[in-house]
Each structure stands twice: as C-alpha cells, then as structure tokens.
Amino acid sequence: MKNRWLIALSAIGIHICIGSVYAWSVLTKPVMAEMGISLSSTTWAFSIAILFLGLSAAFLGKFVERIGSCFGLLSMLFFCSGLIGTALAVSMKSVALLYFFYGAIGGIGLGIGYITPVSTLVKWFP
C-alpha cells in the first residue's frame, strides 16, 4: 500500500519539475538582452515548446500506455537535453538553435513527461 502512495508523490514531483517550463517568462528579458532579439522572437521559443508538448503527448500517449513508466527517463533525457541545448543556443546567439532545443527537444520531453505520471497513476489508482 505504501508503494502506491510513493508513486503518487513521484508523479507530483515530476509534474512540478516539468512545470518549470512556465519559468520562461522570467527568462525572456535576460535571453533578449544576451541574444539581442525581440520579445516576439523570444516568445516563439515558448510557443514551439507548448506545441511540441501537445504533439508528443498526443502521438506518444499510446506507447506510454503500452510500455509504461520507463518513458519518464526518456522525458528527462529530452527535457534536460533541451535545457542544455538552450544554454548553447544563447551562448552562440542562435535563434534557430533556441527554437530547436527549447521548443522542439524540450517540448517533446515535456509532453512525454506530462503523460507518463498520469498514465501510471490511472493504473495504480483506478
């Protein structure tokens, strides 16, 4: 019985970590200043991330249901790669890399990460 509640707490922890995507609003001004780009260009990175969040959750949801919670590791790999790539993009002042890493790669990690705990919780708490 205890393990079931640990899974619930783990799911909450994953969702809190993935919720860090919304910290982008705090990072927009420093990214704009460092890269010398406009607010609209910076905002596109967040919009692309949310787009890929939805697409990856929609298209990978069936695989997560079938295979299980090991997709949490895949989510972490994508999301962390996206954040590391974002740092690279900012240091290189490359908007295309910013969109790719934060938007596409990070967004895929977010989508997988949102759906994995929900899928697992439904199985443990029917």
Short mmCIF file of N, CA, C and O in Angstrom, two decimals:
data_model
loop_
_atom_site.label_atom_id
_atom_site.label_comp_id
_atom_site.label_asym_id
_atom_site.label_seq_id
_atom_site.Cartn_x
_atom_site.Cartn_y
_atom_site.Cartn_z
N MET A 1 0.82 -1.21 0.00
CA MET A 1 0.00 0.00 0.00
C MET A 1 0.86 1.27 0.00
O MET A 1 0.53 2.24 -0.62
N LYS A 2 2.01 1.20 0.70
CA LYS A 2 2.87 2.37 0.75
C LYS A 2 3.43 2.71 -0.62
O LYS A 2 3.55 3.87 -0.96
N ASN A 3 3.80 1.70 -1.40
CA ASN A 3 4.37 1.95 -2.71
C ASN A 3 3.43 2.74 -3.60
O ASN A 3 3.86 3.54 -4.41
N ARG A 4 2.16 2.49 -3.46
CA ARG A 4 1.17 3.20 -4.27
C ARG A 4 1.23 4.70 -4.00
O ARG A 4 1.15 5.50 -4.92
N TRP A 5 1.40 5.06 -2.76
CA TRP A 5 1.45 6.49 -2.41
C TRP A 5 2.78 7.11 -2.81
O TRP A 5 2.85 8.30 -3.12
N LEU A 6 3.84 6.33 -2.80
CA LEU A 6 5.13 6.84 -3.28
C LEU A 6 5.07 7.14 -4.77
O LEU A 6 5.66 8.10 -5.25
N ILE A 7 4.33 6.32 -5.50
CA ILE A 7 4.15 6.57 -6.93
C ILE A 7 3.38 7.87 -7.13
O ILE A 7 3.71 8.67 -8.01
N ALA A 8 2.37 8.09 -6.31
CA ALA A 8 1.61 9.34 -6.41
C ALA A 8 2.50 10.55 -6.11
O ALA A 8 2.45 11.56 -6.82
N LEU A 9 3.33 10.44 -5.09
CA LEU A 9 4.25 11.55 -4.76
C LEU A 9 5.27 11.75 -5.86
O LEU A 9 5.63 12.90 -6.18
N SER A 10 5.75 10.67 -6.45
CA SER A 10 6.70 10.79 -7.57
C SER A 10 6.05 11.49 -8.75
O SER A 10 6.68 12.32 -9.41
N ALA A 11 4.81 11.16 -9.03
CA ALA A 11 4.09 11.80 -10.13
C ALA A 11 3.94 13.30 -9.89
O ALA A 11 4.13 14.10 -10.81
N ILE A 12 3.65 13.67 -8.67
CA ILE A 12 3.54 15.09 -8.34
C ILE A 12 4.89 15.77 -8.52
O ILE A 12 4.98 16.87 -9.08
N GLY A 13 5.97 15.10 -8.09
CA GLY A 13 7.31 15.66 -8.26
C GLY A 13 7.68 15.87 -9.72
O GLY A 13 8.25 16.90 -10.09
N ILE A 14 7.33 14.90 -10.56
CA ILE A 14 7.61 15.04 -12.00
C ILE A 14 6.84 16.22 -12.56
O ILE A 14 7.39 17.02 -13.32
N HIS A 15 5.59 16.37 -12.19
CA HIS A 15 4.80 17.48 -12.72
C HIS A 15 5.31 18.83 -12.22
O HIS A 15 5.27 19.81 -12.97
N ILE A 16 5.80 18.87 -11.02
CA ILE A 16 6.38 20.12 -10.52
C ILE A 16 7.63 20.47 -11.32
O ILE A 16 7.82 21.62 -11.73
N CYS A 17 8.49 19.48 -11.57
CA CYS A 17 9.71 19.72 -12.36
C CYS A 17 9.38 20.18 -13.77
O CYS A 17 9.97 21.12 -14.29
N ILE A 18 8.42 19.53 -14.39
CA ILE A 18 8.06 19.88 -15.75
C ILE A 18 7.36 21.24 -15.80
O ILE A 18 7.45 21.95 -16.79
N GLY A 19 6.74 21.61 -14.72
CA GLY A 19 6.11 22.93 -14.65
C GLY A 19 7.11 24.07 -14.74
O GLY A 19 6.74 25.23 -14.95
N SER A 20 8.40 23.73 -14.64
CA SER A 20 9.43 24.76 -14.76
C SER A 20 9.44 25.41 -16.13
O SER A 20 10.03 26.47 -16.31
N VAL A 21 8.77 24.80 -17.11
CA VAL A 21 8.68 25.41 -18.44
C VAL A 21 8.04 26.81 -18.35
O VAL A 21 8.36 27.69 -19.12
N TYR A 22 7.16 26.98 -17.37
CA TYR A 22 6.49 28.27 -17.24
C TYR A 22 7.40 29.35 -16.65
O TYR A 22 7.01 30.51 -16.60
N ALA A 23 8.60 28.98 -16.25
CA ALA A 23 9.58 29.96 -15.80
C ALA A 23 10.17 30.72 -16.98
O ALA A 23 10.93 31.66 -16.80
N TRP A 24 9.81 30.32 -18.19
CA TRP A 24 10.32 31.00 -19.39
C TRP A 24 10.00 32.49 -19.33
O TRP A 24 10.79 33.31 -19.78
N SER A 25 8.86 32.85 -18.76
CA SER A 25 8.50 34.26 -18.68
C SER A 25 9.52 35.06 -17.87
O SER A 25 9.73 36.23 -18.12
N VAL A 26 10.16 34.41 -16.91
CA VAL A 26 11.20 35.07 -16.12
C VAL A 26 12.49 35.19 -16.93
O VAL A 26 13.26 36.14 -16.75
N LEU A 27 12.71 34.26 -17.84
CA LEU A 27 13.96 34.24 -18.60
C LEU A 27 13.92 35.07 -19.87
O LEU A 27 14.97 35.29 -20.48
N THR A 28 12.76 35.55 -20.28
CA THR A 28 12.68 36.24 -21.56
C THR A 28 13.57 37.48 -21.62
O THR A 28 14.28 37.67 -22.61
N LYS A 29 13.54 38.31 -20.59
CA LYS A 29 14.35 39.53 -20.62
C LYS A 29 15.85 39.24 -20.67
O LYS A 29 16.56 39.82 -21.49
N PRO A 30 16.37 38.33 -19.83
CA PRO A 30 17.79 38.01 -19.94
C PRO A 30 18.17 37.40 -21.30
O PRO A 30 19.23 37.71 -21.84
N VAL A 31 17.30 36.54 -21.84
CA VAL A 31 17.58 35.94 -23.15
C VAL A 31 17.57 37.01 -24.23
O VAL A 31 18.45 37.04 -25.11
N MET A 32 16.60 37.92 -24.17
CA MET A 32 16.54 39.02 -25.14
C MET A 32 17.80 39.87 -25.07
O MET A 32 18.38 40.21 -26.11
N ALA A 33 18.22 40.19 -23.86
CA ALA A 33 19.41 41.04 -23.69
C ALA A 33 20.68 40.33 -24.17
O ALA A 33 21.51 40.94 -24.84
N GLU A 34 20.80 39.07 -23.84
CA GLU A 34 22.01 38.32 -24.20
C GLU A 34 22.09 38.07 -25.71
O GLU A 34 23.16 38.17 -26.30
N MET A 35 20.95 37.75 -26.31
CA MET A 35 20.96 37.39 -27.72
C MET A 35 20.68 38.58 -28.64
O MET A 35 20.90 38.49 -29.84
N GLY A 36 20.16 39.67 -28.07
CA GLY A 36 19.84 40.83 -28.88
C GLY A 36 18.65 40.60 -29.81
O GLY A 36 18.66 41.07 -30.95
N ILE A 37 17.63 39.90 -29.31
CA ILE A 37 16.45 39.62 -30.12
C ILE A 37 15.21 40.26 -29.49
O ILE A 37 15.25 40.68 -28.34
N SER A 38 14.14 40.30 -30.24
CA SER A 38 12.91 40.96 -29.77
C SER A 38 12.10 40.03 -28.87
O SER A 38 12.33 38.81 -28.80
N LEU A 39 11.11 40.61 -28.21
CA LEU A 39 10.21 39.84 -27.34
C LEU A 39 9.44 38.80 -28.15
O LEU A 39 9.28 37.66 -27.72
N SER A 40 8.98 39.18 -29.33
CA SER A 40 8.22 38.22 -30.13
C SER A 40 9.08 37.03 -30.55
O SER A 40 8.60 35.90 -30.57
N SER A 41 10.33 37.27 -30.89
CA SER A 41 11.23 36.17 -31.23
C SER A 41 11.46 35.25 -30.04
O SER A 41 11.50 34.03 -30.18
N THR A 42 11.59 35.83 -28.87
CA THR A 42 11.80 35.05 -27.66
C THR A 42 10.55 34.27 -27.30
O THR A 42 10.64 33.10 -26.89
N THR A 43 9.40 34.87 -27.47
CA THR A 43 8.15 34.21 -27.12
C THR A 43 7.87 33.01 -28.02
O THR A 43 7.24 32.05 -27.59
N TRP A 44 8.36 33.04 -29.24
CA TRP A 44 8.17 31.91 -30.14
C TRP A 44 8.79 30.63 -29.58
O TRP A 44 8.27 29.53 -29.81
N ALA A 45 9.88 30.73 -28.86
CA ALA A 45 10.50 29.54 -28.27
C ALA A 45 9.53 28.84 -27.33
O ALA A 45 9.37 27.61 -27.38
N PHE A 46 8.85 29.61 -26.49
CA PHE A 46 7.86 29.04 -25.57
C PHE A 46 6.68 28.46 -26.34
O PHE A 46 6.20 27.37 -26.03
N SER A 47 6.22 29.17 -27.36
CA SER A 47 5.08 28.69 -28.15
C SER A 47 5.40 27.36 -28.84
O SER A 47 4.57 26.46 -28.89
N ILE A 48 6.61 27.24 -29.36
CA ILE A 48 7.02 26.00 -30.01
C ILE A 48 7.10 24.87 -28.98
O ILE A 48 6.70 23.73 -29.25
N ALA A 49 7.59 25.18 -27.78
CA ALA A 49 7.67 24.16 -26.72
C ALA A 49 6.28 23.64 -26.37
O ALA A 49 6.07 22.43 -26.23
N ILE A 50 5.31 24.53 -26.25
CA ILE A 50 3.95 24.11 -25.91
C ILE A 50 3.34 23.33 -27.07
O ILE A 50 2.61 22.35 -26.86
N LEU A 51 3.64 23.71 -28.31
CA LEU A 51 3.16 22.95 -29.47
C LEU A 51 3.70 21.52 -29.43
O LEU A 51 2.94 20.56 -29.57
N PHE A 52 5.01 21.38 -29.22
CA PHE A 52 5.60 20.04 -29.18
C PHE A 52 5.17 19.26 -27.95
O PHE A 52 5.10 18.03 -28.00
N LEU A 53 4.85 19.94 -26.87
CA LEU A 53 4.29 19.27 -25.70
C LEU A 53 2.99 18.57 -26.12
O LEU A 53 2.81 17.37 -25.87
N GLY A 54 2.10 19.29 -26.76
CA GLY A 54 0.83 18.71 -27.18
C GLY A 54 0.98 17.62 -28.21
O GLY A 54 0.34 16.56 -28.12
N LEU A 55 1.84 17.85 -29.20
CA LEU A 55 2.03 16.85 -30.25
C LEU A 55 2.64 15.56 -29.71
O LEU A 55 2.19 14.46 -30.04
N SER A 56 3.66 15.69 -28.88
CA SER A 56 4.30 14.48 -28.35
C SER A 56 3.38 13.73 -27.40
O SER A 56 3.35 12.50 -27.40
N ALA A 57 2.61 14.45 -26.60
CA ALA A 57 1.65 13.78 -25.71
C ALA A 57 0.59 13.05 -26.53
O ALA A 57 0.22 11.91 -26.22
N ALA A 58 0.13 13.67 -27.60
CA ALA A 58 -0.91 13.06 -28.42
C ALA A 58 -0.39 11.83 -29.16
O ALA A 58 -1.04 10.79 -29.18
N PHE A 59 0.77 11.95 -29.78
CA PHE A 59 1.27 10.87 -30.62
C PHE A 59 1.99 9.77 -29.84
O PHE A 59 2.03 8.62 -30.28
N LEU A 60 2.57 10.10 -28.71
CA LEU A 60 3.29 9.09 -27.93
C LEU A 60 2.48 8.51 -26.79
O LEU A 60 2.93 7.60 -26.10
N GLY A 61 1.28 9.02 -26.57
CA GLY A 61 0.44 8.55 -25.48
C GLY A 61 0.16 7.06 -25.54
O GLY A 61 0.17 6.37 -24.52
N LYS A 62 -0.07 6.53 -26.72
CA LYS A 62 -0.35 5.09 -26.87
C LYS A 62 0.86 4.25 -26.46
O LYS A 62 0.71 3.20 -25.84
N PHE A 63 2.06 4.71 -26.82
CA PHE A 63 3.27 3.98 -26.45
C PHE A 63 3.49 4.03 -24.94
O PHE A 63 3.91 3.04 -24.34
N VAL A 64 3.23 5.17 -24.34
CA VAL A 64 3.38 5.30 -22.89
C VAL A 64 2.41 4.35 -22.19
O VAL A 64 2.78 3.67 -21.23
N GLU A 65 1.19 4.27 -22.68
CA GLU A 65 0.20 3.36 -22.10
C GLU A 65 0.67 1.91 -22.19
O GLU A 65 0.52 1.14 -21.26
N ARG A 66 1.21 1.54 -23.34
CA ARG A 66 1.60 0.16 -23.58
C ARG A 66 2.88 -0.21 -22.85
O ARG A 66 2.97 -1.28 -22.25
N ILE A 67 3.88 0.64 -22.90
CA ILE A 67 5.19 0.29 -22.37
C ILE A 67 5.32 0.63 -20.88
O ILE A 67 5.91 -0.11 -20.12
N GLY A 68 4.79 1.76 -20.48
CA GLY A 68 4.78 2.08 -19.06
C GLY A 68 5.66 3.24 -18.66
O GLY A 68 6.06 4.07 -19.47
N SER A 69 5.96 3.25 -17.37
CA SER A 69 6.59 4.42 -16.75
C SER A 69 8.05 4.63 -17.12
O SER A 69 8.62 5.65 -16.76
N CYS A 70 8.67 3.70 -17.85
CA CYS A 70 10.08 3.90 -18.24
C CYS A 70 10.21 5.10 -19.18
O CYS A 70 11.31 5.61 -19.38
N PHE A 71 9.09 5.58 -19.70
CA PHE A 71 9.13 6.78 -20.53
C PHE A 71 9.49 8.02 -19.71
O PHE A 71 9.85 9.04 -20.26
N GLY A 72 9.40 7.93 -18.39
CA GLY A 72 9.83 9.04 -17.55
C GLY A 72 11.30 9.35 -17.74
O GLY A 72 11.71 10.51 -17.76
N LEU A 73 12.11 8.32 -17.92
CA LEU A 73 13.54 8.52 -18.18
C LEU A 73 13.76 9.18 -19.54
O LEU A 73 14.58 10.09 -19.66
N LEU A 74 13.01 8.75 -20.53
CA LEU A 74 13.10 9.36 -21.86
C LEU A 74 12.71 10.84 -21.80
O LEU A 74 13.35 11.69 -22.40
N SER A 75 11.67 11.12 -21.03
CA SER A 75 11.25 12.50 -20.85
C SER A 75 12.36 13.35 -20.25
O SER A 75 12.65 14.45 -20.71
N MET A 76 13.00 12.81 -19.22
CA MET A 76 14.09 13.54 -18.56
C MET A 76 15.24 13.79 -19.52
O MET A 76 15.80 14.88 -19.54
N LEU A 77 15.56 12.80 -20.35
CA LEU A 77 16.65 12.96 -21.31
C LEU A 77 16.34 14.05 -22.33
O LEU A 77 17.19 14.89 -22.63
N PHE A 78 15.12 14.06 -22.84
CA PHE A 78 14.73 15.09 -23.80
C PHE A 78 14.71 16.48 -23.14
O PHE A 78 15.23 17.44 -23.69
N PHE A 79 14.08 16.58 -21.98
CA PHE A 79 13.93 17.88 -21.33
C PHE A 79 15.28 18.46 -20.93
O PHE A 79 15.56 19.63 -21.18
N CYS A 80 16.15 17.63 -20.34
CA CYS A 80 17.47 18.12 -19.94
C CYS A 80 18.33 18.46 -21.15
O CYS A 80 19.05 19.46 -21.13
N SER A 81 18.23 17.66 -22.20
CA SER A 81 18.96 17.98 -23.43
C SER A 81 18.47 19.31 -24.00
O SER A 81 19.27 20.11 -24.51
N GLY A 82 17.17 19.53 -23.91
CA GLY A 82 16.61 20.79 -24.39
C GLY A 82 17.14 21.99 -23.61
O GLY A 82 17.47 23.02 -24.18
N LEU A 83 17.26 21.83 -22.29
CA LEU A 83 17.77 22.93 -21.47
C LEU A 83 19.26 23.18 -21.71
O LEU A 83 19.70 24.33 -21.79
N ILE A 84 20.02 22.11 -21.83
CA ILE A 84 21.45 22.26 -22.11
C ILE A 84 21.66 22.89 -23.49
O ILE A 84 22.49 23.78 -23.68
N GLY A 85 20.87 22.42 -24.46
CA GLY A 85 20.93 22.99 -25.80
C GLY A 85 20.52 24.45 -25.83
O GLY A 85 21.05 25.25 -26.61
N THR A 86 19.57 24.81 -24.96
CA THR A 86 19.15 26.20 -24.86
C THR A 86 20.30 27.08 -24.39
O THR A 86 20.51 28.17 -24.92
N ALA A 87 21.05 26.59 -23.42
CA ALA A 87 22.22 27.34 -22.96
C ALA A 87 23.23 27.51 -24.09
O ALA A 87 23.80 28.60 -24.26
N LEU A 88 23.42 26.46 -24.88
CA LEU A 88 24.31 26.54 -26.03
C LEU A 88 23.79 27.57 -27.04
O LEU A 88 24.55 28.39 -27.56
N ALA A 89 22.48 27.53 -27.30
CA ALA A 89 21.88 28.46 -28.26
C ALA A 89 22.05 29.90 -27.82
O ALA A 89 22.38 30.78 -28.63
N VAL A 90 21.86 30.16 -26.53
CA VAL A 90 22.01 31.53 -26.03
C VAL A 90 23.47 31.96 -26.12
O VAL A 90 23.77 33.09 -26.53
N SER A 91 24.39 31.07 -25.77
CA SER A 91 25.81 31.45 -25.84
C SER A 91 26.26 31.68 -27.28
O SER A 91 27.13 32.51 -27.53
N MET A 92 25.66 30.95 -28.23
CA MET A 92 26.01 31.12 -29.65
C MET A 92 25.16 32.20 -30.32
O MET A 92 25.38 32.52 -31.48
N LYS A 93 24.17 32.72 -29.56
CA LYS A 93 23.25 33.73 -30.07
C LYS A 93 22.52 33.24 -31.34
O LYS A 93 22.37 33.97 -32.31
N SER A 94 22.06 32.00 -31.29
CA SER A 94 21.38 31.38 -32.42
C SER A 94 19.90 31.18 -32.11
O SER A 94 19.54 30.33 -31.28
N VAL A 95 19.06 31.93 -32.78
CA VAL A 95 17.61 31.81 -32.58
C VAL A 95 17.12 30.45 -33.08
O VAL A 95 16.27 29.82 -32.44
N ALA A 96 17.67 29.97 -34.19
CA ALA A 96 17.25 28.66 -34.73
C ALA A 96 17.54 27.55 -33.73
O ALA A 96 16.69 26.67 -33.52
N LEU A 97 18.71 27.58 -33.09
CA LEU A 97 19.02 26.58 -32.08
C LEU A 97 18.14 26.73 -30.86
O LEU A 97 17.75 25.74 -30.23
N LEU A 98 17.80 27.96 -30.50
CA LEU A 98 16.89 28.20 -29.39
C LEU A 98 15.55 27.55 -29.65
O LEU A 98 15.00 26.85 -28.79
N TYR A 99 15.01 27.74 -30.85
CA TYR A 99 13.73 27.14 -31.22
C TYR A 99 13.83 25.62 -31.24
O TYR A 99 12.91 24.92 -30.82
N PHE A 100 14.94 25.11 -31.76
CA PHE A 100 15.11 23.66 -31.84
C PHE A 100 15.23 23.03 -30.46
O PHE A 100 14.50 22.09 -30.13
N PHE A 101 16.15 23.56 -29.64
CA PHE A 101 16.40 22.91 -28.35
C PHE A 101 15.31 23.19 -27.33
O PHE A 101 14.78 22.26 -26.73
N TYR A 102 14.98 24.46 -27.10
CA TYR A 102 13.95 24.74 -26.10
C TYR A 102 12.58 24.36 -26.62
O TYR A 102 11.80 23.73 -25.90
N GLY A 103 12.31 24.71 -27.87
CA GLY A 103 10.99 24.45 -28.44
C GLY A 103 10.75 23.00 -28.74
O GLY A 103 9.87 22.37 -28.14
N ALA A 104 11.51 22.42 -29.66
CA ALA A 104 11.23 21.06 -30.12
C ALA A 104 11.70 19.99 -29.13
O ALA A 104 10.89 19.18 -28.65
N ILE A 105 12.98 19.99 -28.81
CA ILE A 105 13.53 18.94 -27.94
C ILE A 105 12.95 19.03 -26.53
O ILE A 105 12.46 18.04 -25.98
N GLY A 106 12.99 20.21 -25.95
CA GLY A 106 12.41 20.39 -24.61
C GLY A 106 10.92 20.13 -24.60
O GLY A 106 10.39 19.53 -23.66
N GLY A 107 10.23 20.56 -25.64
CA GLY A 107 8.78 20.35 -25.72
C GLY A 107 8.40 18.88 -25.79
O GLY A 107 7.41 18.45 -25.19
N ILE A 108 9.19 18.09 -26.52
CA ILE A 108 8.93 16.64 -26.57
C ILE A 108 9.10 16.04 -25.18
O ILE A 108 8.28 15.23 -24.73
N GLY A 109 10.14 16.45 -24.49
CA GLY A 109 10.33 15.98 -23.11
C GLY A 109 9.18 16.35 -22.20
O GLY A 109 8.75 15.56 -21.36
N LEU A 110 8.65 17.55 -22.39
CA LEU A 110 7.51 17.98 -21.58
C LEU A 110 6.28 17.12 -21.84
O LEU A 110 5.58 16.71 -20.92
N GLY A 111 6.00 16.87 -23.12
CA GLY A 111 4.82 16.09 -23.47
C GLY A 111 4.88 14.68 -22.93
O GLY A 111 3.91 14.17 -22.35
N ILE A 112 6.03 14.04 -23.08
CA ILE A 112 6.19 12.68 -22.56
C ILE A 112 6.12 12.72 -21.03
O ILE A 112 5.51 11.85 -20.40
N GLY A 113 6.73 13.74 -20.46
CA GLY A 113 6.75 13.86 -19.00
C GLY A 113 5.40 14.14 -18.38
O GLY A 113 5.12 13.70 -17.26
N TYR A 114 4.53 14.83 -19.08
CA TYR A 114 3.20 15.07 -18.54
C TYR A 114 2.35 13.82 -18.60
O TYR A 114 1.58 13.54 -17.69
N ILE A 115 2.48 13.06 -19.66
CA ILE A 115 1.59 11.92 -19.84
C ILE A 115 2.02 10.68 -19.04
O ILE A 115 1.20 9.89 -18.61
N THR A 116 3.32 10.52 -18.80
CA THR A 116 3.81 9.32 -18.10
C THR A 116 3.25 9.19 -16.69
O THR A 116 2.71 8.14 -16.34
N PRO A 117 3.33 10.21 -15.84
CA PRO A 117 2.78 10.05 -14.48
C PRO A 117 1.26 9.88 -14.48
O PRO A 117 0.72 9.14 -13.67
N VAL A 118 0.58 10.56 -15.37
CA VAL A 118 -0.88 10.43 -15.42
C VAL A 118 -1.26 9.00 -15.78
O VAL A 118 -2.12 8.39 -15.15
N SER A 119 -0.59 8.44 -16.78
CA SER A 119 -0.85 7.07 -17.20
C SER A 119 -0.58 6.09 -16.06
O SER A 119 -1.35 5.17 -15.81
N THR A 120 0.52 6.29 -15.36
CA THR A 120 0.89 5.41 -14.26
C THR A 120 -0.10 5.52 -13.11
O THR A 120 -0.51 4.51 -12.54
N LEU A 121 -0.51 6.74 -12.79
CA LEU A 121 -1.45 6.93 -11.68
C LEU A 121 -2.81 6.29 -11.96
O LEU A 121 -3.43 5.74 -11.06
N VAL A 122 -3.25 6.35 -13.20
CA VAL A 122 -4.54 5.75 -13.56
C VAL A 122 -4.49 4.24 -13.31
O VAL A 122 -5.48 3.65 -12.89
N LYS A 123 -3.34 3.64 -13.56
CA LYS A 123 -3.20 2.19 -13.33
C LYS A 123 -3.17 1.85 -11.85
O LYS A 123 -3.67 0.83 -11.42
N TRP A 124 -2.53 2.71 -11.04
CA TRP A 124 -2.40 2.42 -9.62
C TRP A 124 -3.57 2.89 -8.78
O TRP A 124 -3.79 2.42 -7.69
N PHE A 125 -4.32 3.86 -9.30
CA PHE A 125 -5.49 4.38 -8.62
C PHE A 125 -6.69 4.34 -9.58
O PHE A 125 -7.12 5.37 -10.07
N PRO A 126 -7.22 3.13 -9.84
CA PRO A 126 -8.31 3.03 -10.84
C PRO A 126 -9.60 3.72 -10.37
O PRO A 126 -9.84 3.88 -9.23
#
